[in-house]
Short mmCIF file of C-alpha atoms and ligand atoms in Angstrom, two decimals:
data_model
loop_
_atom_site.label_atom_id
_atom_site.label_comp_id
_atom_site.label_asym_id
_atom_site.label_seq_id
_atom_site.Cartn_x
_atom_site.Cartn_y
_atom_site.Cartn_z
CA MET A 1 43.27 -34.05 -6.31
CA PRO A 2 39.78 -34.94 -4.71
CA LEU A 3 37.14 -31.94 -5.51
CA GLU A 4 36.13 -30.34 -2.29
CA ARG A 5 32.33 -30.21 -3.34
CA ARG A 6 30.53 -31.16 -6.29
CA SER A 7 27.78 -28.41 -8.03
CA TRP A 8 24.16 -29.09 -8.64
CA ALA A 9 22.68 -27.84 -11.68
CA GLU A 10 19.06 -26.68 -13.15
CA PRO A 11 16.43 -29.92 -13.97
CA PHE A 12 15.58 -28.22 -16.92
CA ARG A 13 17.57 -26.50 -20.41
CA ILE A 14 16.42 -23.13 -21.61
CA LYS A 15 14.38 -23.51 -25.19
CA MET A 16 13.00 -19.91 -25.38
CA VAL A 17 14.35 -16.47 -24.23
CA GLU A 18 13.83 -13.20 -23.57
CA SER A 19 15.52 -10.06 -24.33
CA ILE A 20 16.23 -7.56 -21.77
CA ARG A 21 17.60 -4.12 -21.14
CA LEU A 22 20.41 -2.50 -19.49
CA THR A 23 19.45 1.21 -18.51
CA THR A 24 21.49 4.00 -17.95
CA ARG A 25 22.39 6.03 -14.65
CA ALA A 26 20.53 9.19 -15.65
CA GLN A 27 17.74 6.75 -17.47
CA ARG A 28 17.50 4.92 -13.87
CA GLU A 29 17.44 8.39 -12.14
CA ARG A 30 14.17 9.33 -14.09
CA ALA A 31 12.70 6.89 -14.05
CA ILE A 32 13.07 6.24 -10.03
CA GLU A 33 12.02 9.19 -9.53
CA GLU A 34 8.79 9.41 -11.87
CA ALA A 35 7.91 6.29 -10.05
CA GLY A 36 7.93 7.78 -6.46
CA TYR A 37 10.59 5.87 -5.42
CA ASN A 38 8.19 3.06 -5.31
CA THR A 39 9.69 0.31 -7.26
CA PHE A 40 6.05 -0.90 -7.96
CA LEU A 41 5.84 1.77 -9.96
CA LEU A 42 9.03 1.20 -12.37
CA ARG A 43 7.70 0.04 -16.05
CA SER A 44 9.21 -3.62 -16.06
CA ALA A 45 10.28 -1.89 -19.55
CA ASP A 46 13.57 0.61 -17.02
CA VAL A 47 14.14 -3.34 -14.77
CA TYR A 48 17.16 -5.08 -15.42
CA ILE A 49 16.71 -8.21 -13.97
CA ASP A 50 13.31 -8.05 -11.99
CA LEU A 51 13.28 -9.46 -8.48
CA LEU A 52 10.35 -7.91 -7.45
CA THR A 53 8.21 -11.09 -6.88
CA ASP A 54 8.47 -14.34 -7.43
CA SER A 55 4.15 -13.93 -7.81
CA GLY A 56 3.60 -14.98 -11.24
CA THR A 57 6.85 -14.78 -13.03
CA SER A 58 7.54 -18.48 -12.96
CA ALA A 59 8.73 -19.35 -16.30
CA MET A 60 6.30 -22.26 -17.75
CA SER A 61 7.61 -25.08 -18.98
CA ASP A 62 6.68 -26.93 -22.38
CA ARG A 63 4.45 -29.29 -20.74
CA GLN A 64 2.21 -26.78 -18.95
CA TRP A 65 2.21 -24.42 -22.44
CA SER A 66 1.47 -27.39 -24.57
CA ALA A 67 -1.18 -28.15 -21.73
CA MET A 68 -3.03 -24.72 -22.20
CA MET A 69 -3.54 -25.69 -25.90
CA MET A 70 -6.21 -28.00 -24.70
CA GLY A 71 -7.53 -25.69 -22.58
CA ASP A 72 -11.80 -26.02 -22.76
CA GLU A 73 -13.14 -22.40 -22.83
CA ALA A 74 -16.54 -24.04 -22.16
CA TYR A 75 -18.92 -21.35 -19.97
CA ALA A 76 -19.67 -24.24 -17.16
CA GLY A 77 -18.27 -27.90 -16.45
CA SER A 78 -14.89 -27.46 -18.66
CA ALA A 79 -13.27 -29.81 -19.00
CA SER A 80 -10.26 -28.05 -17.92
CA PHE A 81 -12.01 -27.73 -14.31
CA TYR A 82 -12.13 -31.35 -13.63
CA ARG A 83 -8.03 -31.89 -14.73
CA PHE A 84 -7.50 -28.82 -12.35
CA GLU A 85 -9.59 -30.49 -9.54
CA GLU A 86 -7.84 -33.58 -9.72
CA ALA A 87 -4.54 -32.29 -9.68
CA VAL A 88 -5.44 -30.49 -6.42
CA ARG A 89 -7.01 -33.25 -4.52
CA ARG A 90 -4.16 -35.56 -5.41
CA THR A 91 -1.76 -33.49 -4.58
CA TYR A 92 -2.87 -31.83 -1.13
CA GLY A 93 -5.71 -33.68 -0.50
CA TYR A 94 -9.12 -31.65 0.10
CA LYS A 95 -12.10 -32.82 -0.87
CA GLN A 96 -13.95 -30.15 -2.43
CA VAL A 97 -12.08 -27.36 -4.87
CA ILE A 98 -13.04 -24.37 -5.43
CA PRO A 99 -11.53 -22.32 -8.28
CA THR A 100 -10.10 -18.27 -7.91
CA HIS A 101 -8.18 -16.09 -10.05
CA GLN A 102 -5.70 -15.58 -7.51
CA GLY A 103 -4.87 -16.06 -4.20
CA ARG A 104 -6.94 -13.10 -2.22
CA GLY A 105 -9.63 -14.44 -4.76
CA ALA A 106 -9.82 -17.38 -2.02
CA GLU A 107 -8.93 -14.83 0.72
CA HIS A 108 -11.66 -12.83 0.22
CA ILE A 109 -14.47 -15.80 0.11
CA LEU A 110 -13.38 -18.10 2.67
CA SER A 111 -13.00 -14.69 5.00
CA ARG A 112 -16.63 -13.82 3.67
CA CYS A 113 -18.04 -17.18 5.18
CA LEU A 114 -16.40 -17.87 8.03
CA ILE A 115 -15.85 -14.29 9.74
CA LYS A 116 -18.63 -12.44 11.93
CA GLU A 117 -17.68 -8.66 12.99
CA GLY A 118 -15.63 -8.91 16.36
CA ASP A 119 -14.17 -12.08 15.11
CA VAL A 120 -10.60 -12.65 15.81
CA ILE A 121 -8.49 -14.60 13.61
CA PRO A 122 -4.65 -15.83 14.98
CA GLY A 123 -1.71 -15.92 12.59
CA ASN A 124 1.70 -17.18 11.84
CA MET A 125 2.42 -13.21 11.52
CA TYR A 126 0.00 -11.38 8.99
CA PHE A 127 0.38 -11.05 4.96
CA THR A 128 -0.85 -8.12 4.10
CA THR A 129 -3.45 -9.36 1.11
CA THR A 130 -4.42 -12.16 3.95
CA ARG A 131 -5.13 -9.57 6.92
CA LEU A 132 -6.78 -6.65 4.51
CA HIS A 133 -9.59 -9.80 3.85
CA GLN A 134 -9.99 -10.55 7.64
CA GLU A 135 -10.12 -6.76 8.28
CA LEU A 136 -12.83 -6.30 5.68
CA ALA A 137 -14.64 -9.24 6.53
CA GLY A 138 -15.20 -7.27 10.16
CA GLY A 139 -12.27 -9.51 11.81
CA ARG A 140 -9.25 -9.27 13.62
CA PHE A 141 -5.63 -10.58 13.18
CA THR A 142 -3.62 -11.12 15.71
CA ASP A 143 -0.43 -12.67 15.41
CA VAL A 144 0.63 -15.67 17.45
CA ILE A 145 4.22 -16.80 15.68
CA ILE A 146 7.55 -17.93 17.82
CA ASP A 147 9.11 -14.59 18.25
CA GLU A 148 11.99 -15.54 16.95
CA ALA A 149 10.58 -15.34 13.87
CA HIS A 150 10.10 -11.41 14.42
CA ASP A 151 14.37 -11.23 15.04
CA PRO A 152 16.36 -11.44 11.42
CA ALA A 153 19.42 -13.06 13.27
CA SER A 154 17.67 -15.50 14.88
CA PRO A 155 18.35 -18.92 13.36
CA HIS A 156 15.72 -21.44 14.45
CA PRO A 157 15.03 -23.31 11.33
CA PHE A 158 11.24 -22.79 11.44
CA LYS A 159 11.28 -19.93 12.44
CA GLY A 160 7.58 -20.03 10.62
CA ASN A 161 6.27 -21.75 13.52
CA ILE A 162 3.44 -21.05 16.08
CA ASP A 163 3.83 -21.20 19.94
CA LEU A 164 1.35 -22.60 20.90
CA ASP A 165 1.33 -20.96 24.20
CA LYS A 166 0.04 -17.63 22.49
CA LEU A 167 -2.39 -19.88 20.63
CA LYS A 168 -4.12 -21.34 23.55
CA ARG A 169 -4.35 -17.93 25.57
CA VAL A 170 -6.15 -16.33 22.29
CA LEU A 171 -8.81 -19.51 22.08
CA VAL A 172 -8.99 -19.28 26.18
CA GLU A 173 -9.64 -15.29 25.94
CA ASN A 174 -11.82 -15.61 23.10
CA PRO A 175 -14.33 -18.39 23.22
CA ARG A 176 -16.53 -18.36 20.35
CA ARG A 177 -15.20 -15.54 18.44
CA VAL A 178 -12.00 -18.05 16.82
CA PRO A 179 -13.58 -18.77 13.62
CA TYR A 180 -10.31 -20.07 12.25
CA VAL A 181 -6.20 -19.80 12.94
CA CYS A 182 -4.61 -18.76 9.07
CA VAL A 183 -1.30 -20.44 9.16
CA GLY A 184 1.38 -19.68 6.79
CA ALA A 185 3.30 -21.62 5.37
CA THR A 186 5.85 -20.83 4.77
CA VAL A 187 5.95 -17.01 5.93
CA ASN A 188 6.53 -14.49 3.84
CA MET A 189 6.83 -11.63 5.99
CA ALA A 190 9.39 -13.59 8.03
CA GLY A 191 11.68 -14.02 5.09
CA GLY A 192 9.82 -17.47 3.35
CA GLN A 193 10.66 -19.49 6.48
CA PRO A 194 8.77 -22.90 7.25
CA ILE A 195 6.60 -24.27 9.84
CA SER A 196 7.82 -27.58 10.97
CA LEU A 197 5.35 -31.04 10.18
CA GLU A 198 5.35 -31.57 14.30
CA ASN A 199 4.50 -27.51 14.96
CA LEU A 200 1.27 -28.23 12.37
CA ARG A 201 0.58 -31.41 13.90
CA ALA A 202 0.44 -29.91 17.24
CA VAL A 203 -1.67 -26.66 16.52
CA TYR A 204 -4.34 -28.67 14.13
CA ALA A 205 -4.61 -31.19 17.36
CA LEU A 206 -4.96 -27.82 20.15
CA CYS A 207 -8.01 -26.51 17.37
CA GLN A 208 -9.26 -29.36 17.08
CA ARG A 209 -9.71 -29.60 20.56
CA TYR A 210 -11.66 -26.45 20.92
CA GLY A 211 -13.54 -26.96 17.92
CA VAL A 212 -11.61 -24.54 15.56
CA LEU A 213 -10.33 -24.64 12.40
CA VAL A 214 -7.32 -25.13 10.90
CA MET A 215 -6.68 -22.67 7.60
CA LEU A 216 -3.25 -23.28 4.84
CA ASP A 217 -2.23 -20.42 3.55
CA ALA A 218 -0.09 -22.99 0.85
CA THR A 219 1.18 -20.89 -1.58
CA ARG A 220 4.12 -21.62 -0.88
CA ILE A 221 3.80 -25.00 1.13
CA ALA A 222 6.28 -27.41 -1.39
CA GLU A 223 9.36 -24.51 -0.48
CA ASN A 224 8.09 -25.45 3.11
CA ALA A 225 8.17 -29.23 2.58
CA TYR A 226 11.69 -28.95 1.20
CA PHE A 227 12.86 -27.31 4.73
CA ILE A 228 11.01 -29.74 6.52
CA GLN A 229 12.90 -32.23 4.33
CA GLN A 230 15.95 -30.97 5.02
CA ARG A 231 15.77 -30.23 8.74
CA GLU A 232 13.63 -31.72 10.42
CA ALA A 233 14.27 -35.03 12.80
CA GLY A 234 13.35 -38.57 10.84
CA GLN A 235 12.12 -36.92 7.15
CA ALA A 236 15.45 -36.96 5.31
CA GLY A 237 13.65 -39.78 3.75
CA ARG A 238 10.83 -38.22 2.62
CA LYS A 239 9.44 -37.05 -0.90
CA ILE A 240 8.21 -33.50 -1.14
CA ALA A 241 4.53 -34.82 -2.58
CA GLN A 242 4.67 -36.85 0.64
CA ILE A 243 5.66 -34.31 2.83
CA VAL A 244 3.00 -31.38 1.27
CA LEU A 245 0.07 -33.97 1.06
CA GLU A 246 0.48 -34.61 5.69
CA LEU A 247 1.22 -31.01 5.63
CA CYS A 248 -2.75 -30.23 4.15
CA GLY A 249 -4.05 -33.70 6.22
CA CYS A 250 -3.25 -31.30 9.91
CA SER A 251 -5.70 -28.97 8.21
CA ASP A 252 -9.38 -28.22 6.89
CA GLY A 253 -8.64 -26.35 4.37
CA CYS A 254 -6.70 -23.71 2.40
CA THR A 255 -6.15 -20.60 -0.10
CA MET A 256 -3.72 -21.24 -2.98
CA SER A 257 -2.10 -18.53 -5.01
CA ALA A 258 -1.46 -20.46 -8.30
CA LYS A 259 0.59 -17.54 -9.14
CA LYS A 260 3.58 -19.04 -6.41
CA ASP A 261 4.62 -22.80 -5.81
CA PRO A 262 1.53 -23.89 -8.88
CA LEU A 263 4.13 -22.31 -11.52
CA ALA A 264 1.51 -20.17 -13.20
CA ASN A 265 0.86 -16.98 -14.59
CA ILE A 266 -2.34 -16.21 -12.75
CA GLY A 267 -4.90 -18.76 -11.27
CA GLY A 268 -5.83 -19.38 -7.53
CA PHE A 269 -8.11 -21.64 -5.33
CA LEU A 270 -9.75 -22.67 -1.62
CA ALA A 271 -9.78 -26.36 -0.86
CA VAL A 272 -11.72 -27.25 1.77
CA ASN A 273 -13.15 -30.51 3.05
CA SER A 274 -16.30 -29.60 4.35
CA LYS A 275 -19.42 -29.55 1.71
CA GLU A 276 -21.23 -26.90 3.77
CA LEU A 277 -18.13 -24.73 3.47
CA ALA A 278 -18.00 -25.46 -0.16
CA ASP A 279 -21.48 -24.64 -0.59
CA ALA A 280 -21.24 -21.38 1.30
CA ALA A 281 -18.35 -20.27 -0.87
CA CYS A 282 -19.82 -21.17 -4.05
CA ASN A 283 -23.00 -19.43 -3.54
CA LEU A 284 -20.10 -15.82 -3.04
CA LEU A 285 -18.16 -17.34 -5.94
CA VAL A 286 -20.89 -16.75 -8.84
CA ALA A 287 -21.15 -12.99 -7.47
CA TYR A 288 -17.15 -12.13 -7.30
CA GLU A 289 -15.61 -14.57 -9.14
CA GLY A 290 -17.23 -16.61 -11.53
CA LEU A 291 -19.08 -19.69 -11.80
CA GLN A 292 -17.81 -22.69 -9.87
CA THR A 293 -16.20 -24.65 -12.58
CA TYR A 294 -14.36 -21.38 -13.30
CA GLY A 295 -13.46 -19.27 -11.02
CA GLY A 296 -12.23 -16.30 -13.04
CA MET A 297 -9.83 -18.64 -14.45
CA ALA A 298 -10.05 -19.06 -18.52
CA GLY A 299 -9.45 -22.77 -18.95
CA ARG A 300 -6.19 -22.43 -20.30
CA ASP A 301 -5.41 -21.15 -17.65
CA MET A 302 -6.54 -23.84 -15.39
CA GLU A 303 -4.74 -26.72 -18.07
CA ALA A 304 -1.43 -24.53 -17.26
CA VAL A 305 -1.79 -24.52 -13.25
CA ALA A 306 -2.82 -28.57 -13.15
CA VAL A 307 0.66 -29.64 -15.00
CA GLY A 308 2.53 -26.91 -12.80
CA ILE A 309 0.94 -28.43 -9.52
CA ASP A 310 2.20 -31.88 -10.37
CA GLU A 311 5.96 -30.35 -11.13
CA SER A 312 5.98 -28.36 -8.33
CA VAL A 313 6.34 -30.69 -5.63
CA GLN A 314 9.32 -32.73 -7.94
CA ASP A 315 11.92 -33.41 -5.73
CA ASP A 316 14.80 -32.04 -8.08
CA HIS A 317 12.28 -29.36 -8.93
CA ILE A 318 12.13 -27.69 -5.46
CA ARG A 319 15.94 -28.36 -5.21
CA ALA A 320 17.65 -26.01 -7.33
CA ARG A 321 14.75 -23.66 -6.87
CA VAL A 322 15.38 -23.15 -3.19
CA GLY A 323 19.35 -24.07 -3.80
CA GLN A 324 19.48 -21.14 -6.44
CA VAL A 325 18.42 -18.66 -3.23
CA GLU A 326 21.00 -20.14 -1.39
CA TYR A 327 23.69 -19.33 -3.16
CA LEU A 328 22.44 -15.48 -3.55
CA GLY A 329 22.41 -15.72 0.27
CA GLU A 330 25.42 -17.08 0.86
CA LYS A 331 26.87 -15.07 -1.50
CA LEU A 332 25.84 -12.10 0.40
CA ARG A 333 26.05 -13.36 3.64
CA GLY A 334 30.06 -13.77 2.67
CA TRP A 335 30.65 -10.36 2.16
CA GLY A 336 29.01 -9.17 5.56
CA VAL A 337 26.11 -8.00 3.73
CA PRO A 338 23.06 -8.32 6.65
CA ILE A 339 20.45 -10.65 5.73
CA VAL A 340 17.30 -12.91 7.83
CA MET A 341 19.01 -16.29 8.20
CA PRO A 342 18.09 -18.52 7.83
CA ILE A 343 18.03 -18.16 4.24
CA GLY A 344 14.38 -18.44 3.16
CA GLY A 345 12.19 -20.25 0.42
CA HIS A 346 11.43 -17.65 -1.85
CA GLY A 347 13.94 -14.41 -1.49
CA ILE A 348 16.90 -13.14 0.24
CA PHE A 349 15.57 -10.41 2.59
CA LEU A 350 18.37 -7.88 3.60
CA ASP A 351 17.49 -6.20 7.52
CA ALA A 352 17.40 -2.58 6.60
CA ARG A 353 17.55 -1.71 10.17
CA ALA A 354 20.86 -3.24 9.99
CA PHE A 355 21.79 -1.69 6.39
CA LEU A 356 20.68 1.76 7.14
CA PRO A 357 21.32 2.10 11.19
CA HIS A 358 21.27 5.86 10.41
CA VAL A 359 18.34 6.16 8.58
CA PRO A 360 15.02 6.07 11.36
CA GLN A 361 12.47 3.33 10.88
CA GLU A 362 9.63 6.58 9.86
CA GLN A 363 11.92 7.32 7.07
CA TYR A 364 11.50 4.14 5.40
CA PRO A 365 14.80 2.39 5.66
CA ALA A 366 13.22 -0.56 3.38
CA GLN A 367 12.17 1.54 1.15
CA ALA A 368 15.24 4.04 0.48
CA LEU A 369 17.33 0.79 0.32
CA ALA A 370 14.98 -0.91 -2.63
CA ALA A 371 15.13 2.01 -4.50
CA ALA A 372 18.80 2.76 -3.96
CA ILE A 373 19.68 -1.27 -5.83
CA TYR A 374 17.38 -0.22 -8.80
CA LEU A 375 19.48 2.86 -8.63
CA ASP A 376 22.83 1.02 -8.36
CA SER A 377 21.78 -1.89 -11.35
CA GLY A 378 18.81 -2.22 -12.43
CA VAL A 379 18.11 -4.34 -10.06
CA ARG A 380 14.48 -4.22 -8.64
CA SER A 381 13.41 -4.92 -5.20
CA MET A 382 10.54 -4.29 -2.74
CA GLU A 383 9.72 -2.81 0.24
CA ARG A 384 8.81 -5.39 3.72
CA GLY A 385 8.38 -3.39 6.38
CA ALA A 386 6.40 -0.04 7.52
CA VAL A 387 5.02 0.97 4.22
CA SER A 388 3.98 -2.73 3.70
CA ALA A 389 2.75 -2.43 7.01
CA GLY A 390 0.21 0.15 6.64
CA ARG A 391 -1.65 1.80 9.88
CA ASP A 392 -4.41 0.31 12.62
CA PRO A 393 -7.73 0.38 10.82
CA VAL A 394 -9.09 1.27 14.52
CA THR A 395 -6.19 3.43 15.60
CA GLY A 396 -5.47 4.62 12.50
CA GLU A 397 -1.43 4.75 14.07
CA GLU A 398 1.43 3.81 11.57
CA ARG A 399 2.17 0.03 12.58
CA MET A 400 6.04 0.13 12.99
CA PRO A 401 7.07 -3.64 12.59
CA LYS A 402 10.29 -4.81 14.18
CA LEU A 403 11.19 -6.44 10.90
CA GLU A 404 11.91 -3.49 8.10
CA LEU A 405 13.52 -5.57 5.13
CA VAL A 406 13.84 -5.87 1.34
CA ARG A 407 13.20 -8.55 -0.22
CA LEU A 408 14.96 -10.12 -3.86
CA THR A 409 12.40 -12.41 -4.26
CA ILE A 410 13.53 -14.73 -7.32
CA PRO A 411 11.21 -16.17 -9.60
CA ARG A 412 11.59 -19.73 -10.66
CA ARG A 413 13.38 -21.09 -13.68
CA VAL A 414 13.68 -17.51 -15.14
CA TYR A 415 17.33 -16.59 -14.53
CA THR A 416 20.73 -17.97 -14.24
CA GLN A 417 23.18 -18.13 -11.69
CA ALA A 418 24.95 -15.38 -13.48
CA HIS A 419 22.13 -13.13 -13.07
CA MET A 420 22.59 -14.28 -9.09
CA ASP A 421 26.32 -12.82 -9.36
CA VAL A 422 25.88 -9.01 -10.66
CA THR A 423 22.26 -9.03 -8.32
CA ALA A 424 24.65 -9.63 -5.52
CA GLU A 425 27.18 -7.62 -6.66
CA SER A 426 24.89 -4.49 -6.44
CA VAL A 427 23.74 -5.11 -3.59
CA TYR A 428 27.61 -4.69 -2.10
CA CYS A 429 28.41 -1.77 -3.55
CA VAL A 430 25.24 -0.35 -2.62
CA PHE A 431 26.29 -1.69 0.80
CA GLU A 432 29.79 -0.01 0.66
CA GLU A 433 28.12 3.23 -0.10
CA ARG A 434 25.11 3.30 2.74
CA LYS A 435 26.16 5.81 4.58
CA GLN A 436 25.12 8.09 1.37
CA ILE A 437 21.27 7.05 1.26
CA GLN A 438 18.93 9.32 2.81
CA GLY A 439 15.59 8.18 4.09
CA LEU A 440 12.48 8.87 2.58
CA ARG A 441 9.21 10.95 2.95
CA MET A 442 5.55 9.76 1.97
CA THR A 443 3.96 12.14 -0.32
CA TYR A 444 0.94 10.39 -1.66
CA GLU A 445 -0.85 7.50 0.86
CA PRO A 446 -3.80 5.24 -0.04
CA LYS A 447 -5.81 4.14 1.82
CA LEU A 448 -5.62 0.16 0.97
CA LEU A 449 -2.45 -2.13 0.73
CA ARG A 450 -0.46 1.23 0.33
CA PHE A 451 2.54 0.03 -0.35
CA PHE A 452 1.51 -0.79 -4.23
CA GLN A 453 1.08 2.89 -4.93
CA ALA A 454 2.53 5.05 -2.56
CA ARG A 455 4.75 8.31 -3.92
CA PHE A 456 7.64 9.34 -2.02
CA SER A 457 10.76 11.80 -2.43
CA GLU A 458 13.79 11.96 -0.65
CA CYS A 459 13.82 13.63 3.22
CA SER A 460 15.95 16.36 2.15
CA VAL A 461 14.23 17.38 -1.07
N1 LIG B 501 -0.43 -15.32 0.50
C1 LIG B 501 0.75 -15.23 0.02
C2 LIG B 501 1.83 -16.05 1.58
C3 LIG B 501 1.06 -14.92 -0.60
O1 LIG B 501 2.77 -14.27 -0.78
C4 LIG B 501 0.35 -13.54 -1.33
C5 LIG B 501 0.93 -13.03 -2.47
C6 LIG B 501 -1.20 -14.24 -1.50
C7 LIG B 501 -1.96 -15.06 -0.09
C8 LIG B 501 -2.04 -13.25 -2.08
O2 LIG B 501 -2.12 -13.73 -3.59
O3 LIG B 501 -1.25 -12.06 -5.29
O4 LIG B 501 -2.61 -14.61 -5.91
O5 LIG B 501 -3.27 -12.94 -4.70
N2 LIG B 501 2.18 -12.21 -2.70
C9 LIG B 501 2.54 -11.60 -4.09
C10 LIG B 501 4.19 -11.17 -3.37
C11 LIG B 501 2.06 -10.76 -4.13
O6 LIG B 501 5.08 -10.82 -4.51
O7 LIG B 501 4.68 -12.15 -2.37
P1 LIG B 501 -2.46 -13.37 -4.96
#
């Protein structure tokens, strides 16, 4: 009998392993209470399967580890920097490469260089650190993503697309007040959703007409390119590397967290085409990050990033990476668990509003759900809803986003299919018992990026 479908497998085998520990329910009850119901405040030793983030949590390859031994730790003019610079230029195509310690370092420098008090920065949905740096520089972020992105159930294949009418309106209404448009590829907060090549081309053409720069957040651009290859008309036969290069060609520069797509544990960069902008950035760089040939990274970090960049745009790598995320998502969907559709590139996003309809958004349903999943199995996820959205800097009001999500984020090349099965089963068990989950109230609220350190207690306590 012919098989209905053939399986695919990861394009690697495992040569080093790291033990993880299964805890008891009583241990987890103690741990989550001590952590103030915030999964960011758990100790990793108390976590079984860690799906908090895909940031800096990837498994490096044998090629990356051996390249690290070649790290040149010279303070200035390190050979490792030149290998890093060459990898960035070859893969993304920008002329000027400015190293930073991680993505937010690049966001800080870019925001300080381009934004003046009162400026407006349109983007396809906010990201936490990106928006904060825009606000700290005196700017105001405005969302111009298509409406479908705010609807967890919409099946639109490119929910990261920019609504060109919304963007045009912002450009017309704010002459000389828009320094650049910030384009995420993919869009993290929407569920790892991609922007299409066609849409980015149109955004770039529109911005050129208005003399406004386009800056990519290229943190997960290889995943974005994979969705273009799979979903966009005329793109099926192209290599991921070619699509990545073309995406970057529709922009004037990018910020990058090398902790995601580029498979490194630390690192990042700002890359631009303008020499003038690069010079301005390097002026700030020496104050905040380090010299222009290391920017906060050790020589060995730059070696790991250089090799990781090459590996990140290999077709077989990215297919297995996104394929593993799809495997988990399809399993949950099959059991009727409400997740953001289509399945995104770096994780599964549970729709906490649909999951816990009895918990009002003021009681942080996504935060409560992440805690409940941890309690069930020791799987660590994170909140991406009202807690992450924070407060409006002008009015001080809490921002209540349409999307109230829990993210199960998959580190690259780290977990097996069995880990995905255990995770899916845990989420399903919590779903079955969902009526017992109650809301939370915040007992400690930090001023900036509150989701990292906020503390909560159960509403009934
Ligand atoms: N842009 C996006 C889209 C991100 O997802 C992140 C980090 C950054 C910028 C900032 O980069 O962490 O290197 O400073 N996202 C992590 C996450 C923290 O878990 O989603 P960084």
